[in-house]
Amino acid sequence: MKSTYRIAEISFGRPFWDASFEFDYGGNHFEVQRFGVQFSVDLMKKLIISLRDQVDAFALTSLPPVIRMDGKSYVHSQYLEIMGLPSSAPICDGTGLREIANINSLVKMIDQGKVQPEQGVFFPTAILNLEIEEFLRHRYPESVHMGDAFALLGLPFVIRPFKGLKTVTKTALNFATMRDLRNNTPFAENKFQKMMRSSLVSQAEHLQYVCGDLPIILLYDSGADVVRNKDVIVWSHHPLMEQELKKYEPRSIINLFPEEFNVSPYMNYSILDAVLRLTHNRTAPLSNEEWEQLLATETEVREVARQYTTTRQTSTQAKISKGINFVRGKLKKEEPPDFAFVVHALSHNDFTRVPGFGILKQMPKSWNDPFDRLISKAPPIVYGEIKHVISQHNGKEVSGIIYGLMATPKVLKESDPEVIYRQIEGICRDAAARGAKIAGLGAYTKIVGDQGITINQNSPIPVTTGNSLSASATLWGLNQAVRKMGFVSIDPIDNRVNGMAMVIGATGSIGKVSAKLLALTFKKLCLVAPRMNRLEELREEIRQIAPNCEIILSTNANDLASQADALLTATSSFDQKIVDVMLLKPGCVVADCSRPLDFEMEDVRKRPDVLIMESGEVNLPGPMQMSCDLGLPGKTVYACLAETALLAMEGRHESFTMGRDIEWDKVKQIYKMAVKHGVELAEIQGHMGVITDREFELTRQLALLKR
């Protein structure tokens, strides 16, 4: 059946180019409305907030991209503000897709003789399309000329690659990423700077090509004379912009945008990002490998492109680290780890698990918060190793290295996301230097900022949040516990539970996919989250897959808590009560998959007739050994860690789970993968350890008395 999708294209640039247009692709109809915000970050954020319940996706254009150089990322803080806004509609900016497709097109055009870079290429702002600049600089070092001195610093000089250029560029980037984005546009230039732009034009006069996107070139205003009698290389389509550019009489306009996706005269990579994700039902951002598959990139072209899209020149620090780790591994006869995993203290008490920190038990409680803030300034540590994880399917053995952030969830929540990003990105670089091929994020590290997206973009190895297996293990354990308690009946006709399940935090990553799966199991489902509009969107999604499930919405869990036979919590509200435990139905089974936990020991003591279980724990196959204490018994690990190990066993080194939305299909995939390799659900855990059969029966008897 043909679907109609609405996309809001929000450009950081001028509203002069605003338009609405429609097109068909992949059997679906798309309606797009462009909004220019005149370089106002506040207006862009307000538009996203006001439109997020009216559109299916956002396509953001003309924002500064994440720039990676020498193993370090440069991300503008206002870019993080925008991309981190809560929205059930995916926010797409074409990252990854643009880099891969541009290099693919350029390689083909050079091979066909359509582009001859040896005749000289001028980049008005090379830093905004670094992958093309690096590709041409490495192949045609004498041909590259850049206007970044003017774009970033207002200096009217065309610069050539020189020794120390990266140092100068990094210094400029540190400055540029702190300035208000509006101040990095021509609207902030004074008359002197505009006059100096003509000098820039004359210096580039002898070059044959100008390379930059249409909006960037047109920002030069009268300085767009730089394109006269030149071949202009661009990568977006817009009839009005192209008409404006032709006024300056370029010799030709060469567009790198893939012809097979040029289904509208207004196409750009941000819109294509949104179109492909909606068409393929991929709300989460795609990895470079997944974009390559969608673009059907030829193998020989892919190998060339990958050098400039998925890796960057290795920094000196990374080279030294890799050398040290290689020597250390040889001396100790250690095999390199297959994966890495990041954990942090879930509470102040977890610091006492760290060797040498036992003295903290004697510290006055009033010192806890000041200590937690102070210790968070310490660099991440190598907390331990996990070895001898062996697949039951093929006998493959994998090992991992576990890193620890010295911070509690409260401190992480209060911290600048960029600071946390840099710490975790540093961990990923160290893990890659040791030989790890994939990294996983644990607990609050998968929630900070945009939930792993930026970290993955800047990491030399793929990153996964582990939320797919966390969701699967949660429902796995909940189903087992509900059946064991025996208070609900199963309809013999449709095999569904005659009862109500409640999901608190239903619009979050784990909550959303759990709600969809519970709707297939329970006849009645209550969804709880702070925003009613997002709950209504989720209800419509669930109705498509479970039309016979009765769905109730609420912004207050206490209103219907007494009716729930099963309750799943998936929030990050560690500083407030999400539901009054005294209102829960006797015999209710609670699966608390939040980290830190939503329910405390005090709640367990208040309601011994309610089964409150921790969820998301599994047992890894093989004679597993772990050299650090995660607070779990035996071979039991958190499901997010197990997902990382599973992907290593499977040889799928990819960003399997990323962003706010978990794909239903991936939850099923990872469950099948877990069963195949021998991952098992761990014994059900409570606040005091394993919940034994005797404790199950005691809870059941107390519930019967109250009922």
XYZ file of C-alpha atoms in Angstrom:
707
model
C 0.000 0.000 0.000
C 1.307 3.437 -0.962
C 2.146 5.645 2.007
C 2.470 9.421 2.159
C 5.275 10.901 4.252
C 5.797 14.511 5.278
C 9.331 15.887 5.600
C 10.269 19.271 7.026
C 13.508 20.513 5.466
C 14.938 23.101 7.833
C 17.876 25.015 6.402
C 20.231 27.027 8.560
C 20.475 29.426 5.605
C 18.252 31.976 3.944
C 14.440 31.703 3.705
C 14.689 33.253 0.221
C 14.989 29.733 -1.218
C 11.983 28.253 0.655
C 9.668 26.049 -1.387
C 7.295 23.120 -1.072
C 7.470 20.153 -3.415
C 6.320 16.546 -3.829
C 7.717 13.416 -5.428
C 7.387 9.625 -5.423
C 10.082 7.139 -4.473
C 10.078 3.444 -3.627
C 6.308 3.178 -4.017
C 5.656 6.002 -1.529
C 4.686 9.658 -1.872
C 6.735 12.381 -0.168
C 5.703 15.957 0.647
C 8.527 18.344 1.582
C 8.347 21.891 2.923
C 11.568 23.932 3.220
C 12.062 26.459 6.032
C 15.085 28.785 6.064
C 15.897 30.098 9.546
C 18.280 32.945 8.539
C 21.150 31.476 10.590
C 19.130 31.340 13.816
C 19.773 28.292 16.008
C 16.870 29.235 18.291
C 14.422 29.385 15.379
C 15.636 26.017 14.088
C 15.082 24.425 17.513
C 11.633 26.013 17.845
C 10.613 24.690 14.425
C 11.688 21.153 15.307
C 9.773 21.272 18.599
C 6.624 22.721 16.992
C 6.618 20.354 13.988
C 7.770 17.064 15.524
C 4.204 15.781 15.944
C 3.201 16.878 12.428
C 5.935 15.411 10.217
C 7.505 12.006 9.656
C 11.104 13.238 9.440
C 13.292 16.342 9.572
C 15.975 17.077 6.971
C 18.481 19.622 8.302
C 20.710 21.408 5.794
C 23.589 23.912 5.830
C 24.650 23.000 9.377
C 28.369 22.595 10.077
C 29.184 18.873 9.966
C 31.124 16.876 12.531
C 34.767 17.289 11.472
C 37.301 14.565 12.248
C 41.003 15.260 12.127
C 43.979 13.395 13.587
C 41.805 11.151 15.716
C 39.927 14.097 17.230
C 36.435 15.369 16.473
C 35.287 18.957 16.271
C 31.586 19.302 16.958
C 29.863 22.630 17.334
C 27.982 22.800 20.626
C 24.909 24.270 18.913
C 24.897 21.365 16.445
C 24.662 19.035 19.461
C 21.800 21.102 20.885
C 19.868 20.725 17.646
C 20.583 17.053 16.944
C 19.927 16.148 20.590
C 16.378 17.529 20.649
C 13.814 14.869 21.623
C 11.762 13.941 18.566
C 9.916 10.802 17.544
C 10.426 11.943 13.940
C 14.028 11.129 12.919
C 16.338 14.141 12.537
C 18.439 13.604 9.399
C 21.396 15.660 8.196
C 22.850 13.376 5.521
C 25.998 12.624 7.524
C 27.817 9.566 6.206
C 25.520 9.296 3.190
C 26.913 12.515 1.696
C 30.556 11.593 2.249
C 30.216 8.130 0.729
C 28.109 9.189 -2.267
C 30.301 12.211 -3.093
C 33.522 10.209 -3.154
C 31.812 7.457 -5.163
C 30.657 9.973 -7.794
C 33.970 11.845 -7.921
C 36.023 8.661 -8.383
C 33.808 7.607 -11.291
C 33.893 11.067 -12.937
C 37.694 11.252 -12.738
C 37.991 7.750 -14.205
C 35.651 8.795 -17.049
C 37.584 12.028 -17.693
C 34.627 14.248 -16.803
C 36.646 15.888 -14.018
C 40.380 16.678 -14.339
C 41.556 17.923 -10.936
C 45.117 18.544 -12.154
C 43.786 21.796 -13.692
C 43.295 23.216 -10.197
C 40.461 23.081 -7.646
C 39.359 25.903 -5.343
C 37.414 25.089 -2.151
C 35.656 28.179 -0.738
C 35.361 26.253 2.553
C 37.284 22.976 2.389
C 36.662 22.130 6.037
C 32.938 21.591 5.279
C 33.711 18.851 2.745
C 36.892 17.408 4.167
C 36.493 13.991 2.544
C 36.684 15.486 -0.989
C 39.559 17.804 -0.056
C 41.551 14.932 1.475
C 40.896 12.683 -1.519
C 42.069 15.325 -4.020
C 44.981 16.487 -1.845
C 46.364 12.960 -1.590
C 46.006 12.308 -5.341
C 46.632 15.812 -6.740
C 48.629 17.653 -4.043
C 49.584 20.561 -6.329
C 46.018 21.220 -7.430
C 44.203 21.965 -4.169
C 43.563 25.592 -3.117
C 41.432 26.598 -0.127
C 39.564 29.687 1.037
C 39.250 28.585 4.656
C 41.465 31.403 5.947
C 38.731 33.780 4.852
C 35.781 31.553 5.787
C 37.025 30.881 9.349
C 39.171 33.912 10.178
C 38.222 36.636 7.674
C 41.721 36.695 6.111
C 41.637 37.203 2.293
C 44.175 34.523 1.403
C 43.925 31.458 -0.782
C 46.040 28.815 0.918
C 47.747 25.685 -0.394
C 48.478 22.508 1.562
C 51.627 23.056 3.620
C 53.440 21.461 6.537
C 51.639 22.505 9.683
C 48.332 23.185 7.907
C 46.504 20.745 10.160
C 47.824 22.469 13.275
C 46.569 25.821 11.995
C 43.240 24.289 10.984
C 42.723 22.625 14.376
C 43.445 25.916 16.131
C 40.898 27.676 13.929
C 38.356 24.902 14.526
C 38.717 25.181 18.295
C 37.819 28.835 17.905
C 35.071 28.351 15.326
C 33.229 25.638 17.281
C 32.853 27.996 20.246
C 31.489 30.974 18.318
C 27.764 31.441 17.832
C 26.909 29.910 14.466
C 25.328 33.168 13.305
C 28.732 34.836 13.713
C 30.280 32.378 11.262
C 28.136 33.604 8.345
C 28.482 36.473 5.847
C 25.784 38.372 7.763
C 28.363 38.928 10.506
C 30.984 40.334 8.108
C 31.876 44.009 8.076
C 32.375 46.103 4.952
C 36.126 45.560 5.048
C 35.690 41.784 4.988
C 33.290 41.999 2.058
C 35.806 44.141 0.189
C 38.568 41.635 0.929
C 36.487 38.885 -0.659
C 37.175 40.342 -4.108
C 40.888 39.774 -3.449
C 40.103 36.134 -2.785
C 38.320 35.891 -6.145
C 41.307 37.256 -8.067
C 43.696 34.781 -6.386
C 41.582 31.826 -7.584
C 41.143 33.166 -11.114
C 43.594 30.733 -12.764
C 41.922 27.592 -11.335
C 39.502 25.549 -13.428
C 37.220 24.070 -10.740
C 35.298 25.470 -7.767
C 34.117 22.802 -5.322
C 31.430 23.534 -2.739
C 27.742 23.087 -2.142
C 25.293 25.476 -3.765
C 24.220 27.364 -0.589
C 27.864 27.849 0.495
C 28.945 29.259 -2.887
C 25.958 31.598 -3.008
C 26.796 32.919 0.464
C 29.682 34.686 -1.244
C 27.136 37.179 -2.641
C 29.039 39.384 -5.128
C 32.089 37.232 -4.463
C 30.344 34.419 -6.331
C 32.211 35.807 -9.338
C 34.753 33.199 -8.312
C 32.801 30.713 -10.461
C 32.900 32.730 -13.710
C 34.161 30.585 -16.625
C 34.848 27.706 -14.234
C 33.439 24.215 -13.774
C 31.510 24.208 -10.499
C 31.323 20.941 -8.533
C 28.253 20.802 -6.266
C 26.173 18.060 -4.599
C 22.603 19.266 -4.181
C 19.780 20.290 -6.485
C 17.658 23.428 -6.242
C 16.284 25.124 -9.400
C 16.273 28.650 -7.936
C 19.788 28.342 -6.532
C 21.102 26.901 -9.800
C 19.427 29.758 -11.690
C 21.095 32.271 -9.360
C 24.472 30.579 -9.807
C 24.161 30.719 -13.607
C 24.025 34.526 -13.408
C 27.754 34.392 -12.677
C 28.360 32.474 -15.913
C 30.089 29.255 -14.824
C 31.366 27.105 -17.679
C 29.410 24.131 -16.346
C 27.762 22.771 -13.198
C 28.897 19.254 -12.257
C 26.651 17.610 -9.675
C 27.986 14.742 -7.547
C 24.497 13.838 -6.294
C 23.725 10.246 -7.444
C 21.580 10.405 -10.564
C 19.535 7.330 -9.557
C 18.206 9.216 -6.510
C 17.518 12.503 -8.292
C 13.745 12.063 -8.073
C 13.031 15.767 -7.504
C 14.612 19.023 -8.761
C 15.126 19.977 -5.085
C 17.003 16.928 -3.807
C 19.893 17.085 -1.355
C 21.529 14.553 0.944
C 19.542 15.510 4.037
C 16.266 14.906 2.208
C 17.610 11.678 0.698
C 18.688 10.572 4.195
C 15.103 11.067 5.412
C 13.582 9.424 2.311
C 15.728 6.289 2.528
C 15.197 5.879 6.261
C 11.410 6.259 5.919
C 11.278 3.975 2.864
C 13.240 1.231 4.590
C 11.613 1.845 7.989
C 14.987 2.736 9.506
C 14.314 5.473 12.045
C 17.775 5.126 13.605
C 20.852 6.568 11.845
C 22.600 4.168 9.491
C 26.238 3.147 9.677
C 28.604 3.766 6.759
C 28.404 0.067 5.876
C 24.596 0.227 5.714
C 24.699 3.357 3.529
C 27.114 1.570 1.182
C 24.662 -1.304 0.862
C 21.734 1.022 0.116
C 23.784 2.932 -2.433
C 24.915 -0.366 -4.013
C 28.488 0.920 -4.091
C 30.817 -0.961 -6.442
C 33.508 -2.902 -4.576
C 36.511 -1.217 -6.216
C 35.050 2.254 -5.687
C 34.106 1.380 -2.101
C 37.701 0.498 -1.238
C 38.904 3.902 -2.454
C 36.059 5.820 -0.809
C 36.477 4.085 2.548
C 39.924 5.650 3.006
C 38.333 9.085 3.162
C 34.933 8.393 4.727
C 35.453 5.879 7.542
C 39.015 6.559 8.618
C 41.251 9.561 9.082
C 44.994 9.947 9.298
C 46.147 8.360 12.532
C 47.259 10.864 15.166
C 50.714 10.661 16.759
C 49.099 9.801 20.082
C 47.190 6.914 18.503
C 50.334 5.641 16.751
C 52.318 5.678 20.008
C 49.440 4.023 21.880
C 49.135 1.337 19.225
C 52.891 0.678 19.360
C 52.946 0.444 23.144
C 49.966 -1.910 23.169
C 51.547 -4.076 20.469
C 54.800 -4.420 22.445
C 52.935 -5.016 25.707
C 50.802 -7.684 24.082
C 53.875 -9.449 22.711
C 55.714 -9.321 26.056
C 52.712 -10.600 27.971
C 51.780 -12.974 25.142
C 48.312 -11.498 25.136
C 45.913 -11.727 22.237
C 44.278 -8.431 21.223
C 40.685 -7.974 22.476
C 37.821 -8.516 20.046
C 35.585 -5.882 21.604
C 35.508 -3.105 24.182
C 32.774 -2.069 26.586
C 32.259 1.134 28.587
C 30.773 1.124 32.096
C 30.491 3.685 34.870
C 29.497 3.796 38.523
C 25.727 3.396 38.890
C 25.943 4.957 42.356
C 28.545 6.242 44.798
C 28.763 2.768 46.359
C 30.057 1.312 43.090
C 33.335 3.177 43.548
C 34.084 0.835 46.444
C 34.332 -2.018 43.897
C 37.378 -0.349 42.332
C 40.619 -1.768 43.801
C 42.073 0.632 46.369
C 38.806 2.531 46.894
C 37.453 0.408 49.757
C 38.282 3.220 52.203
C 35.325 5.145 50.789
C 33.024 3.003 52.949
C 34.344 4.915 55.974
C 33.700 8.326 54.442
C 30.811 10.470 55.823
C 27.767 10.409 53.522
C 27.813 14.199 53.320
C 31.060 13.874 51.365
C 29.598 11.584 48.693
C 28.381 14.198 46.207
C 31.522 16.390 46.392
C 33.684 13.272 45.975
C 31.618 12.079 42.990
C 32.037 15.422 41.232
C 35.756 15.518 41.961
C 36.509 11.955 40.837
C 34.569 12.526 37.586
C 37.451 14.780 36.475
C 39.759 11.745 36.453
C 40.430 10.105 33.073
C 38.698 6.815 32.201
C 40.393 3.645 33.424
C 40.864 0.128 32.095
C 38.606 -1.558 34.640
C 39.125 -5.161 33.623
C 39.007 -7.884 30.997
C 36.512 -10.528 29.968
C 37.907 -13.730 28.459
C 36.973 -17.195 27.193
C 33.553 -16.350 25.779
C 33.041 -19.265 23.369
C 30.241 -19.649 20.830
C 28.261 -22.890 21.018
C 27.536 -22.505 17.310
C 31.017 -22.425 15.810
C 33.397 -22.582 18.773
C 34.722 -19.083 18.124
C 36.319 -17.549 21.217
C 36.216 -13.813 21.860
C 37.560 -11.557 24.585
C 36.929 -7.999 25.585
C 38.360 -5.077 27.505
C 36.176 -3.147 29.951
C 36.708 0.576 30.457
C 35.303 2.576 33.358
C 34.193 6.209 33.484
C 34.690 7.636 36.955
C 31.247 9.214 37.102
C 27.786 8.480 38.492
C 24.584 9.008 36.443
C 23.871 12.210 38.367
C 27.252 13.670 37.425
C 26.913 12.483 33.823
C 23.523 14.116 33.516
C 24.898 17.421 34.816
C 27.967 17.311 32.539
C 28.424 18.950 29.157
C 27.745 16.164 26.578
C 30.810 17.225 24.601
C 33.026 16.465 27.606
C 31.564 12.954 27.902
C 31.829 12.470 24.134
C 35.543 13.265 24.220
C 36.126 10.813 27.065
C 34.293 7.964 25.332
C 35.832 8.774 21.939
C 39.240 8.569 23.647
C 38.276 5.135 24.981
C 37.268 4.020 21.468
C 40.595 5.184 20.029
C 42.521 3.358 22.766
C 40.430 0.217 22.225
C 41.078 0.359 18.475
C 44.815 0.745 19.143
C 44.696 -2.407 21.291
C 43.013 -4.312 18.458
C 39.298 -4.182 19.365
C 36.960 -4.140 16.377
C 33.744 -2.948 18.049
C 32.779 -1.044 21.210
C 29.632 -1.133 23.348
C 28.121 1.537 25.583
C 26.755 0.655 29.016
C 24.180 2.327 31.288
C 24.035 6.139 31.022
C 26.806 6.399 28.400
C 24.236 5.278 25.813
C 21.831 8.059 26.882
C 24.134 11.098 27.007
C 23.507 13.609 24.202
C 22.216 11.972 21.033
C 22.435 8.410 22.365
C 25.638 7.238 20.767
C 25.257 8.771 17.297
C 28.034 11.364 17.565
C 30.309 8.957 19.424
C 29.872 6.404 16.647
C 30.574 9.000 13.957
C 33.839 9.973 15.614
C 35.007 6.516 16.682
C 37.589 4.597 14.624
C 35.611 1.396 15.349
C 31.829 0.821 15.201
C 29.857 1.509 18.388
C 26.627 -0.138 19.573
C 24.424 0.801 22.532
C 23.339 -2.800 23.166
C 19.717 -1.758 23.549
C 18.398 -4.388 21.119
C 19.476 -7.287 23.323
C 18.557 -5.303 26.449
C 14.983 -5.036 25.175
C 14.926 -8.691 24.170
C 16.306 -9.894 27.525
C 13.886 -7.674 29.422
C 10.844 -9.222 27.735
C 12.400 -12.663 27.945
C 12.684 -12.369 31.735
C 9.322 -10.616 32.168
C 7.488 -13.335 30.263
C 9.157 -16.034 32.364
C 8.360 -14.272 35.662
C 4.712 -13.516 34.778
C 4.071 -17.146 33.867
C 5.861 -18.325 37.010
C 3.700 -16.102 39.236
C 0.598 -17.631 37.627
C -1.915 -14.794 38.146
C -2.792 -14.322 34.489
C -4.431 -16.740 32.081
C -3.567 -17.387 28.458
C -6.322 -17.226 25.838
C -6.266 -20.666 24.151
C -7.507 -19.192 20.867
C -4.927 -16.445 20.188
C -2.356 -17.434 22.867
C -2.381 -13.883 24.318
C -2.352 -12.896 27.991
C -5.693 -11.924 29.535
C -4.334 -8.939 31.431
C -2.754 -5.503 31.175
C 0.900 -4.627 30.734
C 2.161 -1.133 31.500
C 5.287 0.476 30.046
C 6.682 3.550 31.806
C 9.054 5.476 29.581
C 7.215 4.064 26.569
C 8.519 6.611 24.070
C 12.181 5.953 24.907
C 14.420 3.593 22.967
C 13.865 0.398 25.000
C 10.362 1.376 26.054
C 9.091 1.836 22.512
C 10.192 -1.509 21.124
C 9.125 -3.276 24.342
C 5.663 -1.749 24.015
C 5.355 -3.072 20.459
C 6.314 -6.589 21.499
C 4.088 -6.560 24.603
C 1.146 -5.473 22.412
C 1.503 -8.793 20.581
C 1.427 -10.706 23.889
C -1.068 -8.858 26.126
C -4.674 -8.016 25.299
C -4.400 -4.659 27.055
C -1.471 -2.218 27.119
C -0.982 1.041 29.012
C 1.693 3.429 27.710
C 3.131 6.080 30.036
C 5.444 8.975 29.100
C 5.584 12.741 29.784
C 4.433 13.899 26.312
C 0.956 12.914 25.143
C 1.655 13.748 21.488
C 4.502 11.245 21.362
C 2.323 8.614 23.057
C -0.359 9.141 20.410
C 2.233 8.636 17.663
C 3.392 5.419 19.295
C -0.183 4.164 19.644
C -0.691 4.563 15.883
C 2.527 2.624 15.201
C 1.414 -0.202 17.496
C -2.046 -0.382 15.934
C -0.397 -1.231 12.612
C 1.147 -4.388 14.077
C -1.309 -5.281 16.859
C -4.780 -4.009 15.878
C -6.547 -6.194 18.466
C -4.656 -4.838 21.471
C -6.507 -2.276 23.609
C -4.129 0.657 24.157
C -4.481 3.213 26.955
C -2.346 6.359 27.194
C -1.359 8.266 30.310
C 1.184 10.863 31.372
C 0.897 9.734 35.014
C 1.689 6.117 35.891
C -0.151 6.357 39.229
C -3.513 6.728 37.486
C -3.612 3.130 36.224
C -0.844 1.387 38.193
C -3.389 -0.635 40.186
C -4.589 -2.391 37.000
C -1.221 -3.586 35.676
C -0.403 -7.292 35.803
C 3.048 -6.586 34.394
C 5.005 -3.351 34.585
C 8.126 -2.473 32.618
C 10.122 0.664 33.374
C 12.620 2.090 30.906
C 13.424 5.602 32.049
C 16.425 7.687 32.997
C 14.565 9.403 35.849
C 16.989 8.450 38.578
C 16.233 11.598 40.577
C 12.462 11.182 40.936
C 9.800 8.567 41.660
C 8.080 7.361 38.518
C 5.260 5.498 40.277
C 4.014 4.990 43.824
C 4.868 1.386 44.666
C 1.951 1.269 47.133
C -0.493 1.603 44.223
C 0.701 -1.513 42.401
C -1.573 -4.513 42.053
C -0.767 -7.442 44.380
C 1.108 -10.048 42.346
C 2.245 -7.525 39.738
C 5.573 -8.373 38.112
C 7.867 -5.373 37.661
C 10.773 -5.475 35.196
C 13.097 -2.574 35.990
C 15.473 -2.195 33.057
C 16.531 1.359 33.868
C 20.132 1.969 34.903
C 20.267 3.204 37.597
C 17.168 1.350 38.781
C 13.846 3.152 39.092
C 12.887 1.103 42.177
C 14.948 1.133 45.366
C 15.367 -1.386 48.177
C 12.854 0.600 50.221
C 10.206 -0.084 47.551
C 10.903 -3.827 47.707
C 10.484 -3.830 51.482
C 7.211 -1.905 51.279
C 5.626 -4.363 48.843
C 6.733 -7.980 49.431
C 3.601 -9.030 47.509
C 4.966 -7.479 44.298
C 7.818 -9.102 42.366
C 10.364 -6.398 41.464
C 13.075 -7.789 39.240
C 16.093 -6.314 37.548
C 16.139 -7.120 33.877
C 18.601 -7.200 31.048
C 20.980 -9.816 32.482
C 22.151 -12.858 30.533
C 24.799 -15.584 30.772
C 27.513 -15.680 28.138
C 28.557 -19.073 26.742
C 31.844 -20.760 27.584
C 34.027 -20.785 30.726
C 33.875 -16.996 30.864
C 36.248 -15.172 33.210
C 36.017 -11.520 34.204
C 38.755 -9.670 36.088
C 36.494 -6.916 37.450
C 33.313 -6.681 39.506
C 30.170 -5.497 37.729
C 28.001 -6.403 40.701
C 26.579 -9.500 38.996
C 27.144 -13.171 39.917
C 29.029 -15.839 37.967
C 28.933 -15.590 34.171
C 26.083 -13.076 34.272
C 26.568 -9.808 32.385
C 24.380 -6.923 31.301
C 22.626 -7.568 27.994
C 24.199 -4.492 26.404
C 27.642 -5.999 27.040
C 26.432 -9.351 25.698
C 25.223 -7.693 22.480
C 28.729 -6.332 21.881
C 30.260 -9.774 22.500
C 27.662 -11.425 20.243
C 28.425 -9.087 17.360
C 32.124 -9.925 17.795
C 31.320 -13.668 17.723
C 29.170 -13.186 14.654
C 31.882 -11.119 12.937
C 29.390 -8.284 12.472
C 31.499 -5.293 13.433
C 28.796 -2.689 12.885
C 26.744 -0.082 14.715
C 23.950 -2.582 15.281
C 21.888 -0.473 17.712
C 22.111 3.308 17.674
C 20.024 6.377 18.555
C 16.661 6.723 20.243
C 14.730 4.218 18.170
C 15.383 0.483 18.339
C 14.278 -1.360 15.239
C 11.879 -4.185 15.929
C 13.589 -6.357 13.334
C 16.959 -5.940 15.061
C 15.517 -7.069 18.394
C 14.403 -10.273 16.686
C 17.768 -10.621 14.924
C 19.799 -10.277 18.104
C 17.525 -12.732 19.954
C 18.098 -15.351 17.233
C 21.822 -14.573 17.328
C 21.846 -15.050 21.117
C 20.085 -18.418 20.898
C 22.405 -19.550 18.107
C 25.604 -18.790 20.017
C 24.348 -20.084 23.374
C 23.557 -16.920 25.320
C 21.023 -17.768 28.015
C 18.737 -15.741 30.211
C 20.328 -15.420 33.650
C 18.510 -16.343 36.823
C 16.050 -13.603 37.602
C 17.687 -10.999 39.815
C 16.154 -8.774 42.450
C 17.608 -6.084 44.686
C 19.020 -8.745 46.999
C 20.380 -11.077 44.338
C 18.855 -14.101 42.626
C 15.102 -14.529 43.223
C 14.748 -18.178 44.215
C 11.711 -20.419 43.656
C 10.993 -20.112 47.374
C 10.904 -16.301 47.105
C 8.636 -16.543 44.062
C 6.200 -18.689 46.021
C 6.351 -16.424 49.085
C 5.547 -13.363 46.935
C 2.705 -15.287 45.312
C 1.187 -16.309 48.662
C 1.363 -12.736 50.012
C -0.306 -11.479 46.837
C -3.098 -14.048 47.176
C -3.783 -12.835 50.721
C -4.042 -9.227 49.563
C -6.176 -10.116 46.582
